[in-house]
Short mmCIF file of C-alpha atoms (C1' of nucleotides) in Angstrom, two decimals:
data_model
loop_
_atom_site.label_atom_id
_atom_site.label_comp_id
_atom_site.label_asym_id
_atom_site.label_seq_id
_atom_site.Cartn_x
_atom_site.Cartn_y
_atom_site.Cartn_z
CA MET A 514 0.00 0.00 0.00
CA GLU A 515 1.24 3.46 -0.86
CA ILE A 516 0.12 6.81 0.46
CA ASP A 517 1.05 10.32 -0.53
CA LEU A 518 1.92 12.40 2.53
CA LYS A 519 1.96 15.55 0.41
CA SER A 520 -1.55 15.06 -0.93
CA SER A 521 -4.23 17.37 0.37
CA GLN A 522 -6.41 14.30 0.78
CA PRO A 523 -6.26 13.06 4.38
CA ILE A 524 -4.10 10.01 4.93
CA TYR A 525 -6.89 8.06 6.61
CA SER A 526 -9.06 8.68 3.57
CA GLN A 527 -6.30 7.54 1.22
CA ILE A 528 -6.03 4.30 3.15
CA GLY A 529 -9.77 3.71 2.89
CA GLU A 530 -9.67 4.34 -0.83
CA GLN A 531 -6.82 1.91 -1.33
CA TYR A 532 -8.77 -0.85 0.36
CA LYS A 533 -11.85 -0.11 -1.72
CA TYR A 534 -9.67 -0.21 -4.78
CA MET A 535 -8.16 -3.56 -3.83
CA LEU A 536 -11.65 -4.87 -3.17
CA ILE A 537 -13.19 -4.02 -6.54
CA GLN A 538 -10.04 -5.22 -8.26
CA GLY A 539 -10.27 -8.59 -6.55
CA PHE A 540 -6.94 -8.34 -4.72
CA LEU A 541 -8.91 -8.68 -1.53
CA LYS A 542 -12.06 -10.64 -0.94
CA LYS A 543 -14.48 -11.35 1.86
CA GLY A 544 -12.86 -12.93 4.88
CA ASP A 545 -9.31 -11.84 4.10
CA ALA A 546 -7.35 -10.49 7.03
CA ILE A 547 -5.85 -7.04 6.69
CA PRO A 548 -2.75 -5.82 8.56
CA SER A 549 -3.19 -4.80 12.17
CA VAL A 550 -3.40 -1.13 12.99
CA ARG A 551 0.12 -1.08 14.40
CA LYS A 552 1.69 -3.08 11.59
CA LEU A 553 0.23 -0.93 8.85
CA ALA A 554 1.19 2.18 10.79
CA LEU A 555 4.75 0.92 10.99
CA GLN A 556 4.78 -0.01 7.32
CA LEU A 557 3.48 3.39 6.23
CA SER A 558 5.56 5.27 8.82
CA ILE A 559 2.53 7.00 10.26
CA THR A 560 0.99 6.90 13.71
CA PRO A 561 -1.37 4.05 14.64
CA GLY A 562 -4.09 6.59 15.40
CA THR A 563 -4.35 7.54 11.75
CA VAL A 564 -4.68 3.93 10.64
CA ALA A 565 -7.23 3.33 13.39
CA LYS A 566 -9.29 6.23 12.07
CA ALA A 567 -9.17 4.78 8.57
CA TYR A 568 -10.22 1.35 9.83
CA SER A 569 -13.05 2.59 11.99
CA GLU A 570 -14.34 4.57 9.02
CA LEU A 571 -14.23 1.47 6.83
CA GLU A 572 -16.00 -0.52 9.50
CA ARG A 573 -18.73 2.08 9.73
CA GLN A 574 -19.19 1.65 5.99
CA GLY A 575 -19.53 -2.10 6.42
CA ILE A 576 -16.43 -2.85 4.37
CA ILE A 577 -14.37 -4.43 7.14
CA GLU A 578 -15.18 -6.16 10.41
CA THR A 579 -13.08 -6.25 13.54
CA VAL A 580 -12.95 -9.27 15.78
CA ARG A 581 -11.79 -8.19 19.21
CA GLY A 582 -8.38 -9.49 20.07
CA LYS A 583 -8.10 -11.22 16.70
CA GLY A 584 -7.74 -8.58 14.05
CA THR A 585 -9.59 -6.99 11.18
CA PHE A 586 -11.15 -8.70 8.18
CA ILE A 587 -12.77 -7.83 4.87
CA ALA A 588 -16.54 -7.99 5.14
CA GLY A 589 -17.18 -7.78 1.40
CA ILE A 590 -18.81 -5.30 -0.94
CA PRO A 591 -22.19 -4.33 0.48
CA LYS A 592 -24.14 -4.29 -2.77
CA ASP A 593 -27.53 -4.70 -1.12
CA THR A 594 -28.97 -1.38 -2.24
CA PRO A 595 -27.62 0.45 -5.31
CA ASP A 596 -28.33 3.63 -3.37
CA LYS A 597 -29.84 6.30 -5.61
CA GLY A 598 -28.90 9.00 -3.16
CA GLU A 599 -25.28 7.92 -3.35
CA ILE A 600 -25.35 7.93 -7.13
CA LEU A 601 -26.71 11.45 -7.08
CA LYS A 602 -23.81 12.61 -4.93
CA VAL A 603 -21.31 11.05 -7.32
CA LYS A 604 -23.11 12.70 -10.23
CA GLU A 605 -22.58 16.08 -8.62
CA LYS A 606 -18.87 15.41 -8.39
CA LEU A 607 -18.76 14.11 -11.95
CA LYS A 608 -20.40 17.31 -13.10
CA LYS A 609 -17.50 19.30 -11.75
CA GLU A 610 -14.94 17.08 -13.40
CA CYS A 611 -16.82 17.27 -16.72
CA MET A 612 -16.97 21.04 -16.49
CA GLU A 613 -13.25 21.05 -15.93
CA LEU A 614 -12.75 18.96 -19.07
CA ILE A 615 -15.07 21.13 -21.14
CA TYR A 616 -13.18 24.10 -19.82
CA LEU A 617 -9.98 22.50 -21.06
CA GLY A 618 -11.51 22.43 -24.52
CA LEU A 619 -12.68 18.83 -24.77
CA GLY A 620 -15.84 17.74 -26.56
CA LYS A 621 -18.38 15.04 -25.70
CA LYS A 622 -16.59 12.25 -27.55
CA GLU A 623 -13.29 13.04 -25.90
CA VAL A 624 -14.84 13.21 -22.45
CA LEU A 625 -16.54 9.86 -22.87
CA GLN A 626 -13.34 8.37 -24.21
CA ILE A 627 -11.43 9.56 -21.18
CA VAL A 628 -14.01 8.08 -18.82
CA GLU A 629 -13.79 4.79 -20.72
CA GLU A 630 -10.01 4.80 -20.38
CA VAL A 631 -10.32 5.45 -16.67
CA TYR A 632 -12.93 2.75 -16.25
CA ASP A 633 -10.82 0.20 -18.09
CA SER A 634 -7.74 1.11 -16.06
CA ILE A 635 -9.67 0.26 -12.93
CA LYS A 636 -11.02 -3.02 -14.27
CA LYS A 637 -7.71 -3.98 -15.83
CA GLY A 638 -6.35 -6.05 -12.95
CA GLU A 639 -9.67 -7.56 -12.04
CA LYS A 640 -9.78 -10.67 -14.21
CA ALA A 641 -6.43 -11.93 -12.98
CA HIS A 642 -7.67 -12.06 -9.41
CA ALA A 643 -11.45 -12.51 -9.43
CA MET B 933 -24.85 33.19 -7.72
CA GLU B 934 -25.50 30.61 -5.06
CA ILE B 935 -23.10 29.13 -2.55
CA ASP B 936 -23.52 26.43 0.07
CA LEU B 937 -22.02 27.47 3.39
CA LYS B 938 -22.32 23.93 4.72
CA SER B 939 -20.49 22.32 1.83
CA SER B 940 -17.06 20.91 2.56
CA GLN B 941 -15.85 22.72 -0.54
CA PRO B 942 -14.36 26.11 0.39
CA ILE B 943 -16.57 29.07 -0.38
CA TYR B 944 -13.85 30.84 -2.38
CA SER B 945 -13.55 27.75 -4.52
CA GLN B 946 -17.30 27.58 -5.04
CA ILE B 947 -17.26 31.15 -6.29
CA GLY B 948 -14.50 30.37 -8.74
CA GLU B 949 -16.38 27.36 -10.02
CA GLN B 950 -19.55 29.35 -10.52
CA TYR B 951 -17.71 31.84 -12.71
CA LYS B 952 -16.14 29.07 -14.76
CA TYR B 953 -19.57 27.51 -15.17
CA MET B 954 -21.07 30.79 -16.35
CA LEU B 955 -18.19 31.14 -18.76
CA ILE B 956 -18.51 27.79 -20.49
CA GLN B 957 -22.26 28.18 -20.58
CA GLY B 958 -21.98 31.55 -22.29
CA PHE B 959 -23.67 33.56 -19.56
CA LEU B 960 -20.45 35.53 -19.31
CA LYS B 961 -17.97 36.35 -22.05
CA LYS B 962 -14.69 38.17 -22.44
CA GLY B 963 -14.86 41.80 -21.38
CA ASP B 964 -17.96 41.47 -19.19
CA ALA B 965 -17.73 43.25 -15.86
CA ILE B 966 -18.22 41.23 -12.69
CA PRO B 967 -19.36 42.60 -9.31
CA SER B 968 -16.83 44.22 -7.03
CA VAL B 969 -15.48 42.27 -4.09
CA ARG B 970 -17.63 44.22 -1.64
CA LYS B 971 -20.82 43.96 -3.70
CA LEU B 972 -20.54 40.22 -4.16
CA ALA B 973 -19.65 39.78 -0.49
CA LEU B 974 -22.75 41.72 0.48
CA GLN B 975 -24.89 39.79 -1.96
CA LEU B 976 -23.69 36.43 -0.69
CA SER B 977 -23.63 37.52 2.96
CA ILE B 978 -20.03 36.49 3.41
CA THR B 979 -16.91 38.41 4.34
CA PRO B 980 -15.12 40.39 1.60
CA GLY B 981 -11.90 38.51 2.35
CA THR B 982 -13.39 35.31 1.03
CA VAL B 983 -14.50 36.94 -2.22
CA ALA B 984 -11.12 38.60 -2.57
CA LYS B 985 -9.46 35.21 -2.26
CA ALA B 986 -11.72 33.80 -4.95
CA TYR B 987 -10.98 36.71 -7.29
CA SER B 988 -7.23 36.60 -6.79
CA GLU B 989 -7.34 32.89 -7.51
CA LEU B 990 -9.28 33.51 -10.72
CA GLU B 991 -6.87 36.26 -11.70
CA ARG B 992 -3.94 33.95 -11.11
CA GLN B 993 -5.60 31.51 -13.52
CA GLY B 994 -5.97 34.27 -16.11
CA ILE B 995 -9.75 34.09 -16.10
CA ILE B 996 -10.43 37.60 -14.84
CA GLU B 997 -8.55 40.90 -14.90
CA THR B 998 -8.74 43.80 -12.51
CA VAL B 999 -8.30 47.31 -13.85
CA ARG B 1000 -7.47 49.68 -11.05
CA GLY B 1001 -10.21 52.22 -10.59
CA LYS B 1002 -12.39 50.57 -13.23
CA GLY B 1003 -13.38 47.19 -11.84
CA THR B 1004 -12.96 43.53 -12.60
CA PHE B 1005 -13.58 41.96 -16.00
CA ILE B 1006 -13.70 38.57 -17.64
CA ALA B 1007 -10.47 37.87 -19.52
CA GLY B 1008 -11.86 34.87 -21.35
CA ILE B 1009 -11.00 31.20 -21.45
CA PRO B 1010 -7.22 31.24 -21.44
CA LYS B 1011 -6.09 27.89 -22.79
CA ASP B 1012 -6.80 26.78 -26.36
CA THR B 1013 -4.57 23.72 -26.24
CA PRO B 1014 -5.75 21.14 -23.74
CA ASP B 1015 -3.18 21.00 -20.96
CA LYS B 1016 -2.16 17.37 -20.61
CA GLY B 1017 -1.09 17.84 -17.01
CA GLU B 1018 -4.47 19.27 -16.12
CA ILE B 1019 -6.26 16.43 -17.86
CA LEU B 1020 -4.21 13.93 -15.86
CA LYS B 1021 -5.32 15.56 -12.63
CA VAL B 1022 -8.94 15.38 -13.67
CA LYS B 1023 -8.45 11.75 -14.66
CA GLU B 1024 -7.30 10.97 -11.12
CA LYS B 1025 -10.46 12.50 -9.73
CA LEU B 1026 -12.60 10.69 -12.29
CA LYS B 1027 -11.00 7.44 -11.23
CA LYS B 1028 -12.32 7.94 -7.73
CA GLU B 1029 -15.84 8.68 -8.89
CA CYS B 1030 -15.76 5.66 -11.19
CA MET B 1031 -14.59 3.43 -8.35
CA GLU B 1032 -17.44 4.74 -6.29
CA LEU B 1033 -19.90 3.87 -9.04
CA ILE B 1034 -18.42 0.41 -9.57
CA TYR B 1035 -18.59 -0.03 -5.83
CA LEU B 1036 -22.28 0.83 -6.00
CA GLY B 1037 -22.73 -2.07 -8.38
CA LEU B 1038 -22.72 -0.28 -11.75
CA GLY B 1039 -21.19 -1.68 -14.93
CA LYS B 1040 -19.34 0.02 -17.75
CA LYS B 1041 -22.39 0.86 -19.81
CA GLU B 1042 -24.16 2.36 -16.85
CA VAL B 1043 -21.16 4.44 -15.88
CA LEU B 1044 -20.75 5.81 -19.39
CA GLN B 1045 -24.45 6.53 -19.57
CA ILE B 1046 -24.31 8.51 -16.36
CA VAL B 1047 -21.37 10.54 -17.62
CA GLU B 1048 -23.26 11.24 -20.83
CA GLU B 1049 -26.27 12.41 -18.83
CA VAL B 1050 -24.07 14.68 -16.79
CA TYR B 1051 -22.34 16.05 -19.86
CA ASP B 1052 -25.62 16.79 -21.58
CA SER B 1053 -27.01 18.45 -18.47
CA ILE B 1054 -24.08 20.88 -18.61
CA LYS B 1055 -24.39 21.55 -22.31
CA LYS B 1056 -28.18 21.82 -22.19
CA GLY B 1057 -28.27 25.48 -21.18
CA GLU B 1058 -25.36 26.40 -23.37
CA LYS B 1059 -26.99 26.65 -26.78
CA ALA B 1060 -29.53 29.20 -25.61
CA HIS B 1061 -26.79 31.60 -24.59
CA ALA B 1062 -23.67 30.84 -26.62
CA MET C 1014 -23.33 19.60 30.17
CA GLU C 1015 -22.01 16.93 32.50
CA ILE C 1016 -19.98 13.86 31.73
CA ASP C 1017 -18.87 10.96 33.89
CA LEU C 1018 -15.18 10.31 33.47
CA LYS C 1019 -15.51 7.08 35.43
CA SER C 1020 -18.21 5.63 33.21
CA SER C 1021 -17.25 2.78 30.93
CA GLN C 1022 -19.13 4.59 28.19
CA PRO C 1023 -16.69 6.62 26.07
CA ILE C 1024 -16.70 10.36 26.75
CA TYR C 1025 -17.32 11.22 23.10
CA SER C 1026 -20.37 9.01 23.16
CA GLN C 1027 -21.65 10.61 26.34
CA ILE C 1028 -21.39 14.01 24.71
CA GLY C 1029 -23.36 12.82 21.70
CA GLU C 1030 -26.05 11.42 23.93
CA GLN C 1031 -26.34 14.63 25.88
CA TYR C 1032 -26.96 16.58 22.70
CA LYS C 1033 -29.56 14.10 21.51
CA TYR C 1034 -31.21 14.38 24.90
CA MET C 1035 -31.27 18.17 24.75
CA LEU C 1036 -32.69 17.94 21.25
CA ILE C 1037 -35.67 15.72 22.02
CA GLN C 1038 -36.30 17.72 25.18
CA GLY C 1039 -36.49 20.94 23.22
CA PHE C 1040 -33.56 22.63 24.97
CA LEU C 1041 -31.92 22.83 21.59
CA LYS C 1042 -33.56 23.30 18.24
CA LYS C 1043 -32.59 23.53 14.59
CA GLY C 1044 -30.16 26.33 13.88
CA ASP C 1045 -28.90 26.77 17.43
CA ALA C 1046 -25.16 27.16 17.77
CA ILE C 1047 -23.36 24.76 20.05
CA PRO C 1048 -20.07 25.51 21.85
CA SER C 1049 -16.89 25.35 19.84
CA VAL C 1050 -14.72 22.28 20.15
CA ARG C 1051 -12.16 24.13 22.23
CA LYS C 1052 -14.66 25.85 24.50
CA LEU C 1053 -16.51 22.67 25.34
CA ALA C 1054 -13.23 20.88 25.88
CA LEU C 1055 -12.18 23.58 28.31
CA GLN C 1056 -15.52 23.50 30.06
CA LEU C 1057 -15.46 19.72 30.47
CA SER C 1058 -11.73 19.64 31.23
CA ILE C 1059 -11.04 17.18 28.45
CA THR C 1060 -8.93 17.44 25.33
CA PRO C 1061 -10.34 19.09 22.20
CA GLY C 1062 -9.75 15.89 20.26
CA THR C 1063 -12.37 14.05 22.24
CA VAL C 1064 -14.95 16.77 21.66
CA ALA C 1065 -14.02 16.84 18.00
CA LYS C 1066 -14.67 13.10 17.78
CA ALA C 1067 -18.07 13.54 19.39
CA TYR C 1068 -18.96 16.37 17.00
CA SER C 1069 -17.83 14.57 13.88
CA GLU C 1070 -19.89 11.56 14.94
CA LEU C 1071 -22.94 13.77 15.42
CA GLU C 1072 -22.36 15.37 12.04
CA ARG C 1073 -22.15 11.96 10.40
CA GLN C 1074 -25.54 11.23 11.95
CA GLY C 1075 -26.95 14.41 10.48
CA ILE C 1076 -27.66 15.94 13.87
CA ILE C 1077 -25.31 18.88 13.62
CA GLU C 1078 -23.73 20.82 10.79
CA THR C 1079 -20.40 22.56 10.75
CA VAL C 1080 -19.82 25.77 8.87
CA ARG C 1081 -16.12 26.15 8.23
CA GLY C 1082 -14.58 28.97 10.18
CA LYS C 1083 -17.91 29.78 11.78
CA GLY C 1084 -18.80 27.01 14.18
CA THR C 1085 -21.21 24.15 14.64
CA PHE C 1086 -24.99 24.23 14.57
CA ILE C 1087 -27.93 21.98 15.27
CA ALA C 1088 -29.33 20.52 12.04
CA GLY C 1089 -32.51 19.16 13.62
CA ILE C 1090 -33.99 15.74 14.18
CA PRO C 1091 -33.81 13.80 10.92
CA LYS C 1092 -37.21 12.12 11.10
CA ASP C 1093 -37.41 11.43 7.38
CA THR C 1094 -37.43 7.65 7.59
CA PRO C 1095 -38.51 5.89 10.78
CA ASP C 1096 -35.87 3.33 9.96
CA LYS C 1097 -37.10 -0.22 10.58
CA GLY C 1098 -33.57 -1.53 10.72
CA GLU C 1099 -32.73 0.92 13.47
CA ILE C 1100 -35.82 -0.04 15.43
CA LEU C 1101 -34.81 -3.69 15.19
CA LYS C 1102 -31.41 -2.92 16.67
CA VAL C 1103 -33.00 -1.08 19.57
CA LYS C 1104 -35.38 -4.00 20.08
CA GLU C 1105 -32.41 -6.31 20.49
CA LYS C 1106 -31.02 -4.07 23.20
CA LEU C 1107 -34.41 -3.78 24.87
CA LYS C 1108 -34.63 -7.54 24.94
CA LYS C 1109 -31.52 -7.71 27.06
CA GLU C 1110 -32.80 -5.09 29.46
CA CYS C 1111 -36.13 -6.89 29.74
CA MET C 1112 -34.39 -10.17 30.44
CA GLU C 1113 -32.45 -8.42 33.15
CA LEU C 1114 -35.68 -7.18 34.71
CA ILE C 1115 -37.35 -10.57 34.48
CA TYR C 1116 -34.25 -12.00 36.02
CA LEU C 1117 -34.65 -9.54 38.89
CA GLY C 1118 -38.08 -11.02 39.48
CA LEU C 1119 -40.30 -8.45 37.77
CA GLY C 1120 -43.47 -9.30 35.88
CA LYS C 1121 -44.97 -7.84 32.72
CA LYS C 1122 -46.95 -5.12 34.46
CA GLU C 1123 -43.95 -3.99 36.44
CA VAL C 1124 -41.72 -3.93 33.39
CA LEU C 1125 -44.19 -1.86 31.42
CA GLN C 1126 -44.63 0.47 34.35
CA ILE C 1127 -40.90 1.02 34.58
CA VAL C 1128 -40.67 1.79 30.88
CA GLU C 1129 -43.54 4.24 31.25
CA GLU C 1130 -41.74 5.96 34.13
CA VAL C 1131 -38.60 6.19 32.09
CA TYR C 1132 -40.46 7.53 29.07
CA ASP C 1133 -42.21 10.18 31.14
CA SER C 1134 -38.94 11.21 32.77
CA ILE C 1135 -37.56 11.92 29.32
CA LYS C 1136 -40.57 13.85 28.13
CA LYS C 1137 -40.94 15.72 31.43
CA GLY C 1138 -38.97 18.81 30.49
CA GLU C 1139 -40.23 18.94 26.96
CA LYS C 1140 -43.40 21.01 27.26
CA ALA C 1141 -41.60 23.89 28.95
CA HIS C 1142 -39.33 24.33 25.96
CA ALA C 1143 -41.11 23.03 22.87
CA MET D 1071 -25.27 -21.96 22.48
CA GLU D 1072 -24.45 -19.33 19.87
CA ILE D 1073 -22.07 -16.43 20.13
CA ASP D 1074 -21.25 -13.62 17.72
CA LEU D 1075 -17.51 -13.07 17.40
CA LYS D 1076 -18.07 -9.79 15.58
CA SER D 1077 -20.34 -8.31 18.21
CA SER D 1078 -18.98 -5.44 20.24
CA GLN D 1079 -20.22 -7.25 23.32
CA PRO D 1080 -17.43 -9.33 24.87
CA ILE D 1081 -17.70 -13.04 24.25
CA TYR D 1082 -17.48 -13.91 27.95
CA SER D 1083 -20.41 -11.60 28.57
CA GLN D 1084 -22.41 -13.18 25.75
CA ILE D 1085 -21.91 -16.57 27.34
CA GLY D 1086 -23.11 -15.32 30.71
CA GLU D 1087 -26.17 -13.81 29.08
CA GLN D 1088 -27.01 -17.02 27.28
CA TYR D 1089 -27.00 -18.94 30.55
CA LYS D 1090 -29.21 -16.33 32.21
CA TYR D 1091 -31.56 -16.54 29.26
CA MET D 1092 -31.74 -20.33 29.48
CA LEU D 1093 -32.40 -19.98 33.19
CA ILE D 1094 -35.35 -17.61 33.00
CA GLN D 1095 -36.74 -19.59 30.09
CA GLY D 1096 -36.63 -22.82 32.08
CA PHE D 1097 -34.23 -24.64 29.75
CA LEU D 1098 -31.93 -24.92 32.74
CA LYS D 1099 -32.81 -25.23 36.39
CA LYS D 1100 -31.07 -25.53 39.73
CA GLY D 1101 -28.76 -28.52 39.92
CA ASP D 1102 -28.34 -29.02 36.19
CA ALA D 1103 -24.80 -29.66 35.03
CA ILE D 1104 -23.25 -27.36 32.46
CA PRO D 1105 -20.37 -28.20 30.12
CA SER D 1106 -16.82 -27.99 31.38
CA VAL D 1107 -14.71 -25.01 30.41
CA ARG D 1108 -12.76 -27.04 27.87
CA LYS D 1109 -15.83 -28.66 26.30
CA LEU D 1110 -17.66 -25.40 25.84
CA ALA D 1111 -14.52 -23.75 24.50
CA LEU D 1112 -14.17 -26.55 21.97
CA GLN D 1113 -17.83 -26.37 21.04
CA LEU D 1114 -17.72 -22.60 20.50
CA SER D 1115 -14.26 -22.66 18.89
CA ILE D 1116 -12.88 -20.11 21.29
CA THR D 1117 -10.05 -20.21 23.81
CA PRO D 1118 -10.75 -21.83 27.19
CA GLY D 1119 -9.62 -18.66 28.96
CA THR D 1120 -12.64 -16.81 27.65
CA VAL D 1121 -15.05 -19.49 28.86
CA ALA D 1122 -13.27 -19.57 32.23
CA LYS D 1123 -13.77 -15.83 32.53
CA ALA D 1124 -17.47 -16.21 31.78
CA TYR D 1125 -17.86 -19.00 34.34
CA SER D 1126 -15.98 -17.19 37.09
CA GLU D 1127 -18.18 -14.18 36.47
CA LEU D 1128 -21.30 -16.33 36.74
CA GLU D 1129 -19.98 -17.93 39.88
CA ARG D 1130 -19.29 -14.52 41.37
CA GLN D 1131 -22.95 -13.69 40.70
CA GLY D 1132 -24.03 -16.88 42.48
CA ILE D 1133 -25.61 -18.34 39.36
CA ILE D 1134 -23.38 -21.40 39.04
CA GLU D 1135 -21.31 -23.48 41.41
CA THR D 1136 -18.23 -25.53 40.72
CA VAL D 1137 -17.66 -28.71 42.66
CA ARG D 1138 -14.07 -29.77 42.46
CA GLY D 1139 -13.74 -33.05 40.63
CA LYS D 1140 -17.45 -33.18 39.84
CA GLY D 1141 -18.10 -30.33 37.45
CA THR D 1142 -20.09 -27.12 37.28
CA PHE D 1143 -23.77 -26.80 38.16
CA ILE D 1144 -26.57 -24.30 38.08
CA ALA D 1145 -27.10 -22.74 41.52
CA GLY D 1146 -30.42 -21.19 40.59
CA ILE D 1147 -31.71 -17.65 40.40
CA PRO D 1148 -30.18 -16.07 43.48
CA LYS D 1149 -32.24 -12.97 44.26
CA ASP D 1150 -35.88 -13.21 45.30
CA THR D 1151 -36.19 -9.56 46.32
CA PRO D 1152 -35.74 -7.21 43.39
CA ASP D 1153 -32.51 -5.31 43.97
CA LYS D 1154 -33.36 -1.63 43.71
CA GLY D 1155 -29.84 -0.71 42.79
CA GLU D 1156 -29.87 -3.18 39.92
CA ILE D 1157 -33.21 -1.90 38.71
CA LEU D 1158 -31.85 1.63 38.68
CA LYS D 1159 -28.97 0.56 36.48
CA VAL D 1160 -31.34 -1.10 34.04
CA LYS D 1161 -33.51 2.01 34.06
CA GLU D 1162 -30.53 4.07 32.94
CA LYS D 1163 -30.01 1.73 30.02
CA LEU D 1164 -33.71 1.74 29.20
CA LYS D 1165 -33.62 5.52 29.13
CA LYS D 1166 -31.09 5.40 26.34
CA GLU D 1167 -33.12 2.95 24.27
CA CYS D 1168 -36.26 5.03 24.81
CA MET D 1169 -34.46 8.17 23.69
CA GLU D 1170 -33.36 6.31 20.62
CA LEU D 1171 -36.96 5.34 19.87
CA ILE D 1172 -38.28 8.84 20.49
CA TYR D 1173 -35.53 10.09 18.26
CA LEU D 1174 -36.75 7.70 15.56
CA GLY D 1175 -40.11 9.44 15.75
CA LEU D 1176 -42.06 7.04 17.98
CA GLY D 1177 -44.61 8.13 20.59
CA LYS D 1178 -45.40 6.76 24.03
CA LYS D 1179 -47.94 4.20 22.84
CA GLU D 1180 -45.61 2.87 20.20
CA VAL D 1181 -42.72 2.60 22.63
CA LEU D 1182 -44.81 0.71 25.17
CA GLN D 1183 -46.13 -1.55 22.45
CA ILE D 1184 -42.62 -2.39 21.35
CA VAL D 1185 -41.58 -3.21 24.89
CA GLU D 1186 -44.63 -5.43 25.24
CA GLU D 1187 -43.72 -7.23 22.02
CA VAL D 1188 -40.20 -7.75 23.27
CA TYR D 1189 -41.40 -8.96 26.66
CA ASP D 1190 -43.80 -11.44 25.10
CA SER D 1191 -41.11 -12.71 22.72
CA ILE D 1192 -38.99 -13.58 25.75
CA LYS D 1193 -41.82 -15.23 27.65
CA LYS D 1194 -43.12 -17.03 24.58
CA GLY D 1195 -40.80 -20.01 24.86
CA GLU D 1196 -41.01 -20.10 28.61
CA LYS D 1197 -44.34 -21.84 29.15
CA ALA D 1198 -43.32 -24.85 27.11
CA HIS D 1199 -40.37 -25.56 29.35
CA ALA D 1200 -41.08 -24.12 32.80
"C1'" DG E 1357 -1.17 -9.96 20.37
"C1'" DT E 1358 -5.58 -6.99 19.05
"C1'" DG E 1359 -8.49 -2.53 18.57
"C1'" DG E 1360 -10.62 1.48 21.36
"C1'" DT E 1361 -10.06 5.55 23.88
"C1'" DC E 1362 -7.79 9.50 25.63
"C1'" DT E 1363 -4.13 13.14 26.34
"C1'" DA E 1364 -1.33 17.03 24.99
"C1'" DG E 1365 0.42 19.07 21.77
"C1'" DA E 1366 1.08 20.77 16.80
"C1'" DC E 1367 0.01 22.61 11.99
"C1'" DC E 1368 -3.23 23.74 8.46
"C1'" DA E 1369 -7.09 25.86 5.68
"C1'" DC E 1370 -10.95 28.66 6.02
"C1'" DT E 1371 -13.72 32.85 7.51
"C1'" DG F 1110 -11.68 32.75 15.78
"C1'" DT F 1111 -13.29 27.95 13.67
"C1'" DG F 1112 -12.93 22.71 12.72
"C1'" DG F 1113 -9.84 19.00 10.52
"C1'" DT F 1114 -5.79 16.33 10.63
"C1'" DC F 1115 -1.77 14.33 12.49
"C1'" DT F 1116 1.87 12.97 15.95
"C1'" DA F 1117 3.62 10.53 19.91
"C1'" DG F 1118 2.67 8.78 23.56
"C1'" DA F 1119 -0.38 6.27 27.20
"C1'" DC F 1120 -3.88 2.96 29.37
"C1'" DC F 1121 -7.53 -0.35 28.95
"C1'" DA F 1122 -10.39 -4.59 27.86
"C1'" DC F 1123 -10.35 -8.56 25.23
"C1'" DG F 1124 -8.61 -13.12 23.57
#
DNA sequence: GTGGTCTAGACCACT
DNA sequence: GTGGTCTAGACCACG
């Protein structure tokens, strides 16, 4: 796992994103153990508190589960409800990114092509691990 | 202009975005005057410092120009050649939104369709004013 | 506000509960400002971090809203969806308390009477402030 | 006996609760033998230390008795006179659940009805075994 | 060993 | 002034 200390994005949020990424790519699957708070903190050279914050956030989201005294485990992708509210929020963010691209002089075709590239880059590693 | 005080996005950044939006939609064009710092601050019920920060940011990006004693004016869309570095940054952000959508259980077609919807929703108002 | 440092219940959780209590009692209502993180920390003689944790938890629950640089405000009781899942969770907890009471030798009437007492004690202060 | 490793409630406490439940339901009565520490640990796939902790806790409460060389037995429900201090503790917990329910938009009648449901669900199985 | 909580400080961006 | 994040330590309950 790699984090960017210089990024404006909080470290704990970067950690959460990395785990989500590994999940949808198939590197991790339900039941897998993830490093303990202290181990990951050591590995990333950050304080355990920051890792703990990341983990508790992921647990709140139902992505991981902690077993007291044992460790932390992947709980799986909670795809129960394709939440429309959540999709709306993402749409709002996408709107800003699209505006940015339009602003940079790109047309519809180019925008869609870029999104396709991005999508494929995410799914790229999936087949090898699913 | 409307801003959301509760949003996690800084107010000064919201202001900048609104101007960019009005620009690509054709509501504003090169040479148009925009409200003074104090006027806009009054109108939005925020402190002038915040508006000043937004304006100086926009000026730094070459989007507006201040003429001492005259006011502030739109300088136009600066870049004609799509900046590859900028596009890369946007791609990174898009990656996160896409992951979010995949995580919500959406496939490639659905993701692309959503982006198309978003794109069209931006361009919808444009023709009437361009 | 009073907290019990000796309680096994985390301080941040006690703070959250106190605010919920003040909300349903009518002592606080939508839009009211609540003390800043530092002020409350000073008042309770605890570290700001603990108050911050309590506040961020409350914000996640939609009970308060923070306005950057301004402070934190009550967002109101989110009674949009009387969530059945939530009610089920509470039922599970109630079951344990009821078992405890049965174990202490109480019958149905007595249990219901106790719950009624408790309910009334909560609602007691409400009329004066609603 | 079933325990939930992921629950935030300690395992040893879950075990104690299960025995209390079986007691008030009539599944177990004074003099009945209960599994040895090692057997129960094996059956639940947990470490014997945890079961030992649960048993010593139950013994402290006068609910079970260990006879050296013979095994462990139910000592019966110890208290015939409702302990007022204990009831007060439970009331505090009930207060929290009630607040939760009020917060979810429920009124007095609904709260009492829920408690009645819960009470009946506990007593339901009792008659068949008492 | 594990995670959860708390302290006491610091720096930062925003208003 | 505000809240958000992070560090570097500590103690605790649990298994």
